[in-house]
Amino acid sequence: MTTKFEVNGKQVEVDVEPRLTLADCLRQNLRLTGTHIGCEHGVCGACTVLVNGDAVRSCLMLAVQADGAKVVTVEGLSNDADLTPLQKSFRKHHALQCGFCTPGFITTAHALLTEEPDCDADRVREVLSGNICRCTGYISIVEAVLDARSAYKKDGAR
Amino acid sequence: MKNTFIGAPMERREDLRFLRGKGTYVDDLAPEGLLYAVILRSSVAHGRIRSIDASAALKIEGVHSVITARDMPDGPPIIPMRLQPLPEFKPFEQPVIAHDKVRYVGEPLAVVLASSVAIGEDTLEHIAVEIDDLPAFSEWQVAAQNKSLLFEQAGTNRSLTFYSRKGDADAAFAKAPYARKEKLNTGRHYGLTMEPRGVMAEWDAGKGRLTISGAAKVPFFNRRILAKQIGLPESAIEMIENDVGGGYGARGEFYPEDFLIPFAARHVNRPVKWIEDRRENLMAMNHARETEAHIEIACERDGTIIGLRGDVHTDMGAYMRTNGAVGARNVVQFMGGPYRVPHVKLDSHLWMSNKTPVGTYRGPGRFESSFYIERLLDMVAGDLGIDRIEMRRRNLVTAAEQPYPIASVQPTDAHDQYDSGEYSEAMNRALKEFNWAEKSKFAGKLIDGKYHGLGIACFVEGGAAGPKESARLEVNGDGTITVFMGSSAVGQGVETVFAQIAADALEIPMDRIRHVYHGSTTTVSDGYGAYHSRSIVMGGSALLDATEKFQAAIREAGAKKLGCRPDEVKIGEDTVSGGGKSFPLAELAGLTAEGAFLNKKHTYSYGTHIAHVTVDAKLGQVQILDYVVVQDVGRAINPLTLRGQIIGSLVQGLGGAMLEHLQYDEQGQFLTGSLADYLLPTATDFPNLRCFVTDDYPSPINPLGAKGAGEGGIVAAGGVMANAVANALSSFGAQPRRLPLSPSYIWELVQAGSRQAAE
Amino acid sequence: MKLPPFEYAAPATLKEAVALLASHGGEAKPLAGGQSLMPMMAFRIAQPSLLVDLRKLPDLKSIAIDKDGVRLGAMVRWRDIQDDKRLAQAHPLLQAAIAHVAHYQIRNRGTVGGSVCHADPAAEMPGIALTCDAEMTVMGKGGQRVIKAADFFLGALTTALQPDEILIEVKLPAWPAGRRFGFQEFARRRGDFAMAGIAVFYDPDAGGTASNAHVGVIGVGEKQRRLGKAEAAINGSTLDEAAIAKASAAASAEVEPQDDIHASAAYRRALTGTLLERALKSAAG
């Protein structure tokens, strides 16, 4: 089936089997390999992307369901020139080790901070509980997200 | 040597790509002509294979071929032991694919090669497998009856017994004024990595060369195994270490797929990629930790430990895998932990069962033995009326006793000694940071419906496995320097810490170290890998040796160009000078020097964990209010990444203590095949964790003075949590004797205590 | 864990959707948020031949509140319920329960209709629907029909929905101002399915005597269920310590839990009573 949607600001058109998940479509068809697949049953959060601004698990969504949607992946939240404030905060707090779960945390944290730049530590933990990290023990990730709040408070820009 | 970067909390180089989603993990690779491998795994726990018929599967569009043991003319090769390769283990080693029997749910039966993973998975149900069931079992007690045998020719389900000995335990026990015997268990869990395993193999038929991507942990060793199995010289195989999504001891060992995928690629002359899915990962990656101890401790009336004796039974699963014996050895070798134990007589029995084979998981054997000794110490302290802190203080090894010899283990003839440290200093620091004096007022109290408890546990962490590590430096065309390491990266940040060490050794800014390459057989000639918390000590020391030789080589070459003596040559950031002249370092592009570090001894970092928990006795719910880890690491290279190692491994330990549990039914059927069943810690579970690092006692066995420190967070977590829960529920007389401490189990302890009180 | 093959359609009208479901002889499935169905397909426990995506159907995404109660369109998502400030008055029990559903990302896609039709015994929404005497409006080839919650949930993952029927709305009866309620659940981790969960409400008279008690339990036994004996213990009482103890003992006695990998049956039985006790205390407080 042909499906058209926007990824990181660019229109794409792909011809896919209905059974292809959005996660696989991003990785295989669009070669956006920053979105990682860690469980394929909606538990680990490594595949989190933004669909029309909402953080969703791209392994629990079909590519054909993205038709007409705006999809943003970790690549879309990055630029080559510099790390974003959220990424800088992750680096400063050593909120990543092996890096495999990291894209899912970045997308999830970005969605949270965009909507709730005043969130407290409990809310950060509650939201991040849908993402599994096996390396850090989460303490540093929570610190990084809290520390990045200030960057989201003014005019909603990253 | 300067000390600019070593000891500083340097932000990591690796992060720049990981944070942008630009890491390259093996599943990110997709060369032209790629075939996808999907593995048919046994759903039968124990049985004899009658037939595997793939003829229907081969008719499916998109299926290229189906590989079984029959495609291997000399029979499937056997995966050898990497550590403790004793002849006793030979009969129990795993063939790369099942051919006569299956022995656990998840054992590979066939490999489907297809144009997509989805088609490969569609195909599995079209492969007709006939297996005659044999009696299966999942408990060591049944294994010990030797009625149903996994390996008939071996005649027993016991692959080995390790004997851990020190002093004369029986004589000491005979005279001891006090002894206590306990049965204690640790639960089966494992080093689940967020990136599942993956292997991609490309065969160049013209050159007769194999290129394997997805290598991790011990690429050079795995190349030796594969070369032998597949009949190629080592030089014809390249192992590429891509970014690796977590190691923890489990990733990167030689597994069946590490043969099957290269074999398949050569068999069909196409690139083949296999990426483990999560369900497979839960039943195919090495399991760990399932032990039962029948253990006795003898003490003086003042709490001084006299000795330990007894038996530990480890459920090894269906095969002896590469490093599978390490935990079973360590559990008896290190049962004394950081304590002075003059007499030891412990036997560790390795039982085969119809479950996934075991391997190491961060802190192998130490997590288990720490739970045992720490539980015993609290019980003894209670019996003898001694304060728990005093009990430990009395028995912790002192600096004056270092190097302190521990029990030796046969038949591997393992002798070992701790290297340095005044262990009570770490405990004192932990007590202070935790504010034990103040918080101990809460111990056992019921406040707002919850019982408060404190737990303490002290530990040692072994590191720095030998025999060797190598490093090389090279001058780049632009005058920067590249470092090549035999160590492997599994997410721990070696590109950063090795750049720190190299920059300080060369007394240049860190950005002059352009790249740190590691692991891959294409970048270094030799390497020993990432295990046993060895990278900093072994790799770092090799790097120091390499920089000395590198500087000497530059002086030598510089002297010739400058017309002066080598000892007059000064090496600057990007220039070489001497005799009043200078030239750019770039002119020495290509100059290289290699160094190595050889070592037979181990480092022992040490420390103390303390926890303050509440227990909701009706829910069986445990919450951590505060948790402090103090660890002395000899020398901290990067406090930022070190803290990451400690807190990260601590949460893994808490996972094993509270949540994670691989479960089987009595017939070996696997019950925890999803992440909804196998419970990993999440961000809401363990929020209040603190750690403090000291480097008061450098290791005398390496030039850096560093000690392996990647596992200390995990080792004491089980013991401290069980002790804290016991303390909280002391009014019920609750004594946790097994892990994990599930709500259901804690509730049962409370019920048992309530019933006893009523009677 | 790739999905098995299937056909896919995203019809624009309910009528088309129903016709598509009917055309596949029971092998087709409606797809709402997919947060339960997709994992089942990934494990190949479910292998529908056709997925009928409801995302383009009009009018299934709204929360309507009037004097008769709260009408939740089948495609209303968990976060829509959390974000709807009217529900704090119009149905506080619903919001309290939905706060426990899964995780952030799941709540952005998971739907009321999907959860009710999936009918997991440990899920919050089916439990609330049953406890609150919800009415399910479903559309089939023959038109619409309304099924009472008590008749809708037949067992674990089994409902009265016919293969060619689509749930379009869940109606929760009006919530009177003076109603008391409590919701308590306990899971191994935040967002996990409950080891047990209790939803309770009752209507006290001026003197504090309770009537119209409804007690529902999730996560214990084969399906979500009402606990009639516990309700009887509440009705006519003033919810003093003794009455609460009696009700929770009745609840413990009434459930039929089984051992599983997370907890023993005995534990779940006791937990049921504990959670009802706590829910009633929070209701009274």
PDB file of N, CA, C and O in Angstrom, chain B residues 117-118 121-122 277 279 616 618-619 621 658-659 663 671-677 679-680 682 684-685 742-744 747-748, chain C residues 1-5 42-44 47 103 186 188-190 192 195 260-264 266-267 270-271 274-275 277-278:
ATOM      1  N   VAL B 117      12.532 -10.502   7.500  1.00  0.00           N
ATOM      2  CA  VAL B 117      12.328 -11.175   8.782  1.00  0.00           C
ATOM      3  C   VAL B 117      10.891 -11.673   8.881  1.00  0.00           C
ATOM      4  O   VAL B 117      10.619 -12.781   9.353  1.00  0.00           O
ATOM      5  N   ALA B 118       9.957 -10.847   8.396  1.00  0.00           N
ATOM      6  CA  ALA B 118       8.542 -11.222   8.495  1.00  0.00           C
ATOM      7  C   ALA B 118       8.281 -12.533   7.761  1.00  0.00           C
ATOM      8  O   ALA B 118       7.613 -13.431   8.295  1.00  0.00           O
ATOM      9  N   GLU B 121       9.675 -15.412   9.661  1.00  0.00           N
ATOM     10  CA  GLU B 121       8.833 -15.800  10.795  1.00  0.00           C
ATOM     11  C   GLU B 121       7.559 -16.508  10.322  1.00  0.00           C
ATOM     12  O   GLU B 121       7.082 -17.439  10.976  1.00  0.00           O
ATOM     13  N   ASP B 122       7.006 -16.064   9.193  1.00  0.00           N
ATOM     14  CA  ASP B 122       5.835 -16.766   8.637  1.00  0.00           C
ATOM     15  C   ASP B 122       6.160 -18.231   8.381  1.00  0.00           C
ATOM     16  O   ASP B 122       5.300 -19.109   8.486  1.00  0.00           O
ATOM     17  N   ASP B 277      15.054 -11.256  18.433  1.00  0.00           N
ATOM     18  CA  ASP B 277      13.922 -10.473  18.929  1.00  0.00           C
ATOM     19  C   ASP B 277      13.814 -10.669  20.446  1.00  0.00           C
ATOM     20  O   ASP B 277      14.536 -11.474  21.036  1.00  0.00           O
ATOM     21  N   ARG B 279      11.553 -11.834  22.462  1.00  0.00           N
ATOM     22  CA  ARG B 279      11.119 -13.132  23.000  1.00  0.00           C
ATOM     23  C   ARG B 279      12.283 -14.127  22.947  1.00  0.00           C
ATOM     24  O   ARG B 279      12.523 -14.874  23.898  1.00  0.00           O
ATOM     25  N   ASP B 616       5.135  -1.888  53.233  1.00  0.00           N
ATOM     26  CA  ASP B 616       3.702  -1.962  53.472  1.00  0.00           C
ATOM     27  C   ASP B 616       3.380  -3.440  53.663  1.00  0.00           C
ATOM     28  O   ASP B 616       3.370  -4.211  52.701  1.00  0.00           O
ATOM     29  N   LYS B 618       0.851  -5.134  54.310  1.00  0.00           N
ATOM     30  CA  LYS B 618      -0.346  -5.735  53.707  1.00  0.00           C
ATOM     31  C   LYS B 618      -0.198  -5.914  52.205  1.00  0.00           C
ATOM     32  O   LYS B 618      -0.759  -6.847  51.633  1.00  0.00           O
ATOM     33  N   LEU B 619       0.510  -5.009  51.569  1.00  0.00           N
ATOM     34  CA  LEU B 619       0.742  -5.156  50.129  1.00  0.00           C
ATOM     35  C   LEU B 619       2.011  -5.961  49.848  1.00  0.00           C
ATOM     36  O   LEU B 619       2.191  -6.482  48.748  1.00  0.00           O
ATOM     37  N   GLN B 621       4.731  -4.387  49.740  1.00  0.00           N
ATOM     38  CA  GLN B 621       5.425  -3.415  48.888  1.00  0.00           C
ATOM     39  C   GLN B 621       6.610  -2.805  49.628  1.00  0.00           C
ATOM     40  O   GLN B 621       6.470  -2.355  50.770  1.00  0.00           O
ATOM     41  N   MET B 658      14.463  -7.384  43.606  1.00  0.00           N
ATOM     42  CA  MET B 658      13.052  -7.073  43.828  1.00  0.00           C
ATOM     43  C   MET B 658      12.114  -7.538  42.706  1.00  0.00           C
ATOM     44  O   MET B 658      10.951  -7.823  42.965  1.00  0.00           O
ATOM     45  N   LEU B 659      12.579  -7.535  41.465  1.00  0.00           N
ATOM     46  CA  LEU B 659      11.648  -7.663  40.332  1.00  0.00           C
ATOM     47  C   LEU B 659      11.935  -8.824  39.385  1.00  0.00           C
ATOM     48  O   LEU B 659      11.041  -9.605  39.057  1.00  0.00           O
ATOM     49  N   GLN B 663      11.164 -17.531  35.053  1.00  0.00           N
ATOM     50  CA  GLN B 663      10.447 -18.642  35.675  1.00  0.00           C
ATOM     51  C   GLN B 663      10.084 -19.725  34.655  1.00  0.00           C
ATOM     52  O   GLN B 663       9.797 -19.435  33.499  1.00  0.00           O
ATOM     53  N   LEU B 671       8.048 -19.524  31.287  1.00  0.00           N
ATOM     54  CA  LEU B 671       6.839 -18.776  31.638  1.00  0.00           C
ATOM     55  C   LEU B 671       6.989 -17.263  31.533  1.00  0.00           C
ATOM     56  O   LEU B 671       6.012 -16.534  31.701  1.00  0.00           O
ATOM     57  N   THR B 672       8.188 -16.795  31.295  1.00  0.00           N
ATOM     58  CA  THR B 672       8.396 -15.341  31.326  1.00  0.00           C
ATOM     59  C   THR B 672       8.977 -14.859  29.999  1.00  0.00           C
ATOM     60  O   THR B 672      10.072 -14.326  29.945  1.00  0.00           O
ATOM     61  N   GLY B 673       8.196 -15.036  28.952  1.00  0.00           N
ATOM     62  CA  GLY B 673       8.689 -14.766  27.602  1.00  0.00           C
ATOM     63  C   GLY B 673       8.362 -13.398  27.044  1.00  0.00           C
ATOM     64  O   GLY B 673       8.395 -13.185  25.842  1.00  0.00           O
ATOM     65  N   SER B 674       8.041 -12.450  27.907  1.00  0.00           N
ATOM     66  CA  SER B 674       7.827 -11.083  27.421  1.00  0.00           C
ATOM     67  C   SER B 674       8.267 -10.109  28.498  1.00  0.00           C
ATOM     68  O   SER B 674       8.475 -10.490  29.650  1.00  0.00           O
ATOM     69  N   LEU B 675       8.386  -8.837  28.129  1.00  0.00           N
ATOM     70  CA  LEU B 675       8.777  -7.828  29.115  1.00  0.00           C
ATOM     71  C   LEU B 675       7.592  -7.413  29.988  1.00  0.00           C
ATOM     72  O   LEU B 675       7.744  -6.572  30.876  1.00  0.00           O
ATOM     73  N   ALA B 676       6.433  -7.992  29.745  1.00  0.00           N
ATOM     74  CA  ALA B 676       5.331  -7.815  30.691  1.00  0.00           C
ATOM     75  C   ALA B 676       5.420  -8.863  31.802  1.00  0.00           C
ATOM     76  O   ALA B 676       4.808  -8.716  32.855  1.00  0.00           O
ATOM     77  N   ASP B 677       6.186  -9.919  31.535  1.00  0.00           N
ATOM     78  CA  ASP B 677       6.348 -10.996  32.525  1.00  0.00           C
ATOM     79  C   ASP B 677       7.689 -10.897  33.243  1.00  0.00           C
ATOM     80  O   ASP B 677       7.799 -11.217  34.419  1.00  0.00           O
ATOM     81  N   LEU B 679      10.187  -8.527  34.662  1.00  0.00           N
ATOM     82  CA  LEU B 679      10.004  -7.132  35.074  1.00  0.00           C
ATOM     83  C   LEU B 679      11.334  -6.429  35.300  1.00  0.00           C
ATOM     84  O   LEU B 679      12.038  -6.704  36.264  1.00  0.00           O
ATOM     85  N   LEU B 680      11.649  -5.497  34.417  1.00  0.00           N
ATOM     86  CA  LEU B 680      12.861  -4.697  34.560  1.00  0.00           C
ATOM     87  C   LEU B 680      12.544  -3.445  35.357  1.00  0.00           C
ATOM     88  O   LEU B 680      11.429  -2.935  35.302  1.00  0.00           O
ATOM     89  N   THR B 682      12.050   0.326  36.222  1.00  0.00           N
ATOM     90  CA  THR B 682      11.744   1.520  35.438  1.00  0.00           C
ATOM     91  C   THR B 682      12.012   2.759  36.299  1.00  0.00           C
ATOM     92  O   THR B 682      12.365   2.648  37.481  1.00  0.00           O
ATOM     93  N   THR B 684      10.318   4.822  37.873  1.00  0.00           N
ATOM     94  CA  THR B 684       9.566   5.077  39.103  1.00  0.00           C
ATOM     95  C   THR B 684       9.925   4.129  40.239  1.00  0.00           C
ATOM     96  O   THR B 684       9.487   4.334  41.372  1.00  0.00           O
ATOM     97  N   ASP B 685      10.702   3.108  39.969  1.00  0.00           N
ATOM     98  CA  ASP B 685      10.886   2.060  40.983  1.00  0.00           C
ATOM     99  C   ASP B 685      11.887   2.421  42.081  1.00  0.00           C
ATOM    100  O   ASP B 685      11.638   2.156  43.252  1.00  0.00           O
ATOM    101  N   SER B 742       9.539 -10.470  46.120  1.00  0.00           N
ATOM    102  CA  SER B 742       8.291 -10.055  45.480  1.00  0.00           C
ATOM    103  C   SER B 742       7.290  -9.675  46.559  1.00  0.00           C
ATOM    104  O   SER B 742       7.383 -10.130  47.705  1.00  0.00           O
ATOM    105  N   PRO B 743       6.324  -8.839  46.228  1.00  0.00           N
ATOM    106  CA  PRO B 743       5.289  -8.484  47.215  1.00  0.00           C
ATOM    107  C   PRO B 743       4.612  -9.725  47.803  1.00  0.00           C
ATOM    108  O   PRO B 743       4.362  -9.794  49.007  1.00  0.00           O
ATOM    109  N   SER B 744       4.353 -10.684  46.947  1.00  0.00           N
ATOM    110  CA  SER B 744       3.697 -11.907  47.396  1.00  0.00           C
ATOM    111  C   SER B 744       4.551 -12.628  48.445  1.00  0.00           C
ATOM    112  O   SER B 744       4.050 -13.094  49.475  1.00  0.00           O
ATOM    113  N   TRP B 747       4.652 -10.635  51.742  1.00  0.00           N
ATOM    114  CA  TRP B 747       3.367 -10.817  52.420  1.00  0.00           C
ATOM    115  C   TRP B 747       3.325 -12.185  53.116  1.00  0.00           C
ATOM    116  O   TRP B 747       2.859 -12.299  54.250  1.00  0.00           O
ATOM    117  N   GLU B 748       3.853 -13.203  52.436  1.00  0.00           N
ATOM    118  CA  GLU B 748       3.877 -14.536  53.060  1.00  0.00           C
ATOM    119  C   GLU B 748       4.735 -14.539  54.325  1.00  0.00           C
ATOM    120  O   GLU B 748       4.386 -15.185  55.319  1.00  0.00           O
TER     121      GLU B 748
ATOM    122  N   MET C   1       9.825 -10.659  15.857  1.00  0.00           N
ATOM    123  CA  MET C   1       8.416 -10.556  16.270  1.00  0.00           C
ATOM    124  C   MET C   1       7.656  -9.640  15.324  1.00  0.00           C
ATOM    125  O   MET C   1       7.019  -8.682  15.734  1.00  0.00           O
ATOM    126  N   LYS C   2       7.772  -9.955  14.031  1.00  0.00           N
ATOM    127  CA  LYS C   2       7.055  -9.162  13.026  1.00  0.00           C
ATOM    128  C   LYS C   2       5.597  -9.625  12.979  1.00  0.00           C
ATOM    129  O   LYS C   2       5.275 -10.771  13.308  1.00  0.00           O
ATOM    130  N   LEU C   3       4.742  -8.724  12.561  1.00  0.00           N
ATOM    131  CA  LEU C   3       3.318  -9.044  12.530  1.00  0.00           C
ATOM    132  C   LEU C   3       3.031 -10.058  11.423  1.00  0.00           C
ATOM    133  O   LEU C   3       3.678 -10.040  10.373  1.00  0.00           O
ATOM    134  N   PRO C   4       2.056 -10.941  11.649  1.00  0.00           N
ATOM    135  CA  PRO C   4       1.647 -11.845  10.570  1.00  0.00           C
ATOM    136  C   PRO C   4       0.957 -11.025   9.466  1.00  0.00           C
ATOM    137  O   PRO C   4       0.530  -9.911   9.712  1.00  0.00           O
ATOM    138  N   PRO C   5       0.872 -11.583   8.275  1.00  0.00           N
ATOM    139  CA  PRO C   5       0.280 -10.796   7.188  1.00  0.00           C
ATOM    140  C   PRO C   5      -1.231 -10.589   7.369  1.00  0.00           C
ATOM    141  O   PRO C   5      -1.912 -11.432   7.944  1.00  0.00           O
ATOM    142  N   ALA C  42       2.128  -9.352  17.408  1.00  0.00           N
ATOM    143  CA  ALA C  42       3.587  -9.524  17.396  1.00  0.00           C
ATOM    144  C   ALA C  42       3.970 -10.894  17.949  1.00  0.00           C
ATOM    145  O   ALA C  42       4.925 -11.515  17.491  1.00  0.00           O
ATOM    146  N   PHE C  43       3.228 -11.366  18.927  1.00  0.00           N
ATOM    147  CA  PHE C  43       3.457 -12.716  19.466  1.00  0.00           C
ATOM    148  C   PHE C  43       2.700 -13.777  18.654  1.00  0.00           C
ATOM    149  O   PHE C  43       2.720 -14.946  19.001  1.00  0.00           O
ATOM    150  N   ARG C  44       2.003 -13.330  17.643  1.00  0.00           N
ATOM    151  CA  ARG C  44       1.183 -14.206  16.774  1.00  0.00           C
ATOM    152  C   ARG C  44       0.130 -14.974  17.567  1.00  0.00           C
ATOM    153  O   ARG C  44      -0.257 -16.087  17.191  1.00  0.00           O
ATOM    154  N   GLN C  47      -4.072 -13.463  14.793  1.00  0.00           N
ATOM    155  CA  GLN C  47      -3.665 -13.413  13.390  1.00  0.00           C
ATOM    156  C   GLN C  47      -4.869 -13.080  12.512  1.00  0.00           C
ATOM    157  O   GLN C  47      -5.309 -13.896  11.693  1.00  0.00           O
ATOM    158  N   HIS C 103       1.412   3.500  30.308  1.00  0.00           N
ATOM    159  CA  HIS C 103       2.419   4.559  30.318  1.00  0.00           C
ATOM    160  C   HIS C 103       2.065   5.673  29.342  1.00  0.00           C
ATOM    161  O   HIS C 103       1.181   5.551  28.522  1.00  0.00           O
ATOM    162  N   PHE C 186      -2.927  -2.273  42.938  1.00  0.00           N
ATOM    163  CA  PHE C 186      -1.517  -2.510  43.230  1.00  0.00           C
ATOM    164  C   PHE C 186      -0.931  -3.381  42.125  1.00  0.00           C
ATOM    165  O   PHE C 186      -1.454  -4.451  41.815  1.00  0.00           O
ATOM    166  N   ARG C 188       3.015  -4.605  40.209  1.00  0.00           N
ATOM    167  CA  ARG C 188       4.436  -4.775  40.529  1.00  0.00           C
ATOM    168  C   ARG C 188       5.205  -3.483  40.272  1.00  0.00           C
ATOM    169  O   ARG C 188       6.077  -3.108  41.030  1.00  0.00           O
ATOM    170  N   ARG C 189       4.888  -2.839  39.133  1.00  0.00           N
ATOM    171  CA  ARG C 189       5.523  -1.557  38.822  1.00  0.00           C
ATOM    172  C   ARG C 189       4.438  -0.587  38.365  1.00  0.00           C
ATOM    173  O   ARG C 189       3.370  -1.012  37.934  1.00  0.00           O
ATOM    174  N   ARG C 190       4.753   0.698  38.375  1.00  0.00           N
ATOM    175  CA  ARG C 190       3.807   1.682  37.878  1.00  0.00           C
ATOM    176  C   ARG C 190       3.453   1.367  36.424  1.00  0.00           C
ATOM    177  O   ARG C 190       4.325   1.135  35.604  1.00  0.00           O
ATOM    178  N   ASP C 192       1.974  -1.251  35.213  1.00  0.00           N
ATOM    179  CA  ASP C 192       1.734  -2.669  34.935  1.00  0.00           C
ATOM    180  C   ASP C 192       0.269  -3.003  35.167  1.00  0.00           C
ATOM    181  O   ASP C 192      -0.450  -2.297  35.871  1.00  0.00           O
ATOM    182  N   MET C 195      -2.137  -6.437  40.000  1.00  0.00           N
ATOM    183  CA  MET C 195      -2.255  -7.753  40.642  1.00  0.00           C
ATOM    184  C   MET C 195      -3.647  -7.857  41.261  1.00  0.00           C
ATOM    185  O   MET C 195      -4.215  -8.928  41.380  1.00  0.00           O
ATOM    186  N   ASP C 260      -0.089 -17.317  39.952  1.00  0.00           N
ATOM    187  CA  ASP C 260       0.588 -17.102  38.674  1.00  0.00           C
ATOM    188  C   ASP C 260       2.014 -16.648  38.954  1.00  0.00           C
ATOM    189  O   ASP C 260       2.466 -16.681  40.105  1.00  0.00           O
ATOM    190  N   ILE C 261       2.717 -16.220  37.887  1.00  0.00           N
ATOM    191  CA  ILE C 261       4.145 -15.911  38.067  1.00  0.00           C
ATOM    192  C   ILE C 261       4.370 -14.700  38.961  1.00  0.00           C
ATOM    193  O   ILE C 261       5.463 -14.503  39.470  1.00  0.00           O
ATOM    194  N   HIS C 262       3.368 -13.856  39.136  1.00  0.00           N
ATOM    195  CA  HIS C 262       3.579 -12.643  39.929  1.00  0.00           C
ATOM    196  C   HIS C 262       3.151 -12.782  41.387  1.00  0.00           C
ATOM    197  O   HIS C 262       3.650 -12.063  42.236  1.00  0.00           O
ATOM    198  N   ALA C 263       2.195 -13.652  41.667  1.00  0.00           N
ATOM    199  CA  ALA C 263       1.691 -13.716  43.040  1.00  0.00           C
ATOM    200  C   ALA C 263       0.927 -15.011  43.281  1.00  0.00           C
ATOM    201  O   ALA C 263       0.389 -15.616  42.351  1.00  0.00           O
ATOM    202  N   SER C 264       0.874 -15.380  44.557  1.00  0.00           N
ATOM    203  CA  SER C 264       0.097 -16.561  44.923  1.00  0.00           C
ATOM    204  C   SER C 264      -1.381 -16.203  45.014  1.00  0.00           C
ATOM    205  O   SER C 264      -1.752 -15.028  45.150  1.00  0.00           O
ATOM    206  N   ALA C 266      -3.336 -16.938  47.442  1.00  0.00           N
ATOM    207  CA  ALA C 266      -3.631 -16.462  48.807  1.00  0.00           C
ATOM    208  C   ALA C 266      -3.317 -14.972  48.933  1.00  0.00           C
ATOM    209  O   ALA C 266      -4.050 -14.212  49.567  1.00  0.00           O
ATOM    210  N   TYR C 267      -2.224 -14.578  48.308  1.00  0.00           N
ATOM    211  CA  TYR C 267      -1.842 -13.171  48.350  1.00  0.00           C
ATOM    212  C   TYR C 267      -2.900 -12.312  47.674  1.00  0.00           C
ATOM    213  O   TYR C 267      -3.331 -11.282  48.206  1.00  0.00           O
ATOM    214  N   ALA C 270      -6.005 -11.894  49.792  1.00  0.00           N
ATOM    215  CA  ALA C 270      -5.822 -10.920  50.870  1.00  0.00           C
ATOM    216  C   ALA C 270      -5.728  -9.504  50.318  1.00  0.00           C
ATOM    217  O   ALA C 270      -6.282  -8.556  50.891  1.00  0.00           O
ATOM    218  N   LEU C 271      -5.031  -9.371  49.197  1.00  0.00           N
ATOM    219  CA  LEU C 271      -4.848  -8.055  48.584  1.00  0.00           C
ATOM    220  C   LEU C 271      -6.196  -7.438  48.215  1.00  0.00           C
ATOM    221  O   LEU C 271      -6.414  -6.229  48.391  1.00  0.00           O
ATOM    222  N   THR C 274      -7.601  -5.958  51.300  1.00  0.00           N
ATOM    223  CA  THR C 274      -6.823  -4.780  51.698  1.00  0.00           C
ATOM    224  C   THR C 274      -7.175  -3.577  50.828  1.00  0.00           C
ATOM    225  O   THR C 274      -7.358  -2.460  51.328  1.00  0.00           O
ATOM    226  N   LEU C 275      -7.257  -3.820  49.521  1.00  0.00           N
ATOM    227  CA  LEU C 275      -7.526  -2.700  48.605  1.00  0.00           C
ATOM    228  C   LEU C 275      -8.946  -2.169  48.802  1.00  0.00           C
ATOM    229  O   LEU C 275      -9.180  -0.958  48.729  1.00  0.00           O
ATOM    230  N   GLU C 277     -10.596  -2.253  51.613  1.00  0.00           N
ATOM    231  CA  GLU C 277     -10.524  -1.506  52.870  1.00  0.00           C
ATOM    232  C   GLU C 277      -9.976  -0.096  52.630  1.00  0.00           C
ATOM    233  O   GLU C 277     -10.542   0.901  53.085  1.00  0.00           O
ATOM    234  N   ARG C 278      -8.906  -0.028  51.867  1.00  0.00           N
ATOM    235  CA  ARG C 278      -8.289   1.285  51.603  1.00  0.00           C
ATOM    236  C   ARG C 278      -9.169   2.149  50.712  1.00  0.00           C
ATOM    237  O   ARG C 278      -9.235   3.369  50.886  1.00  0.00           O
TER     238      ARG C 278
END
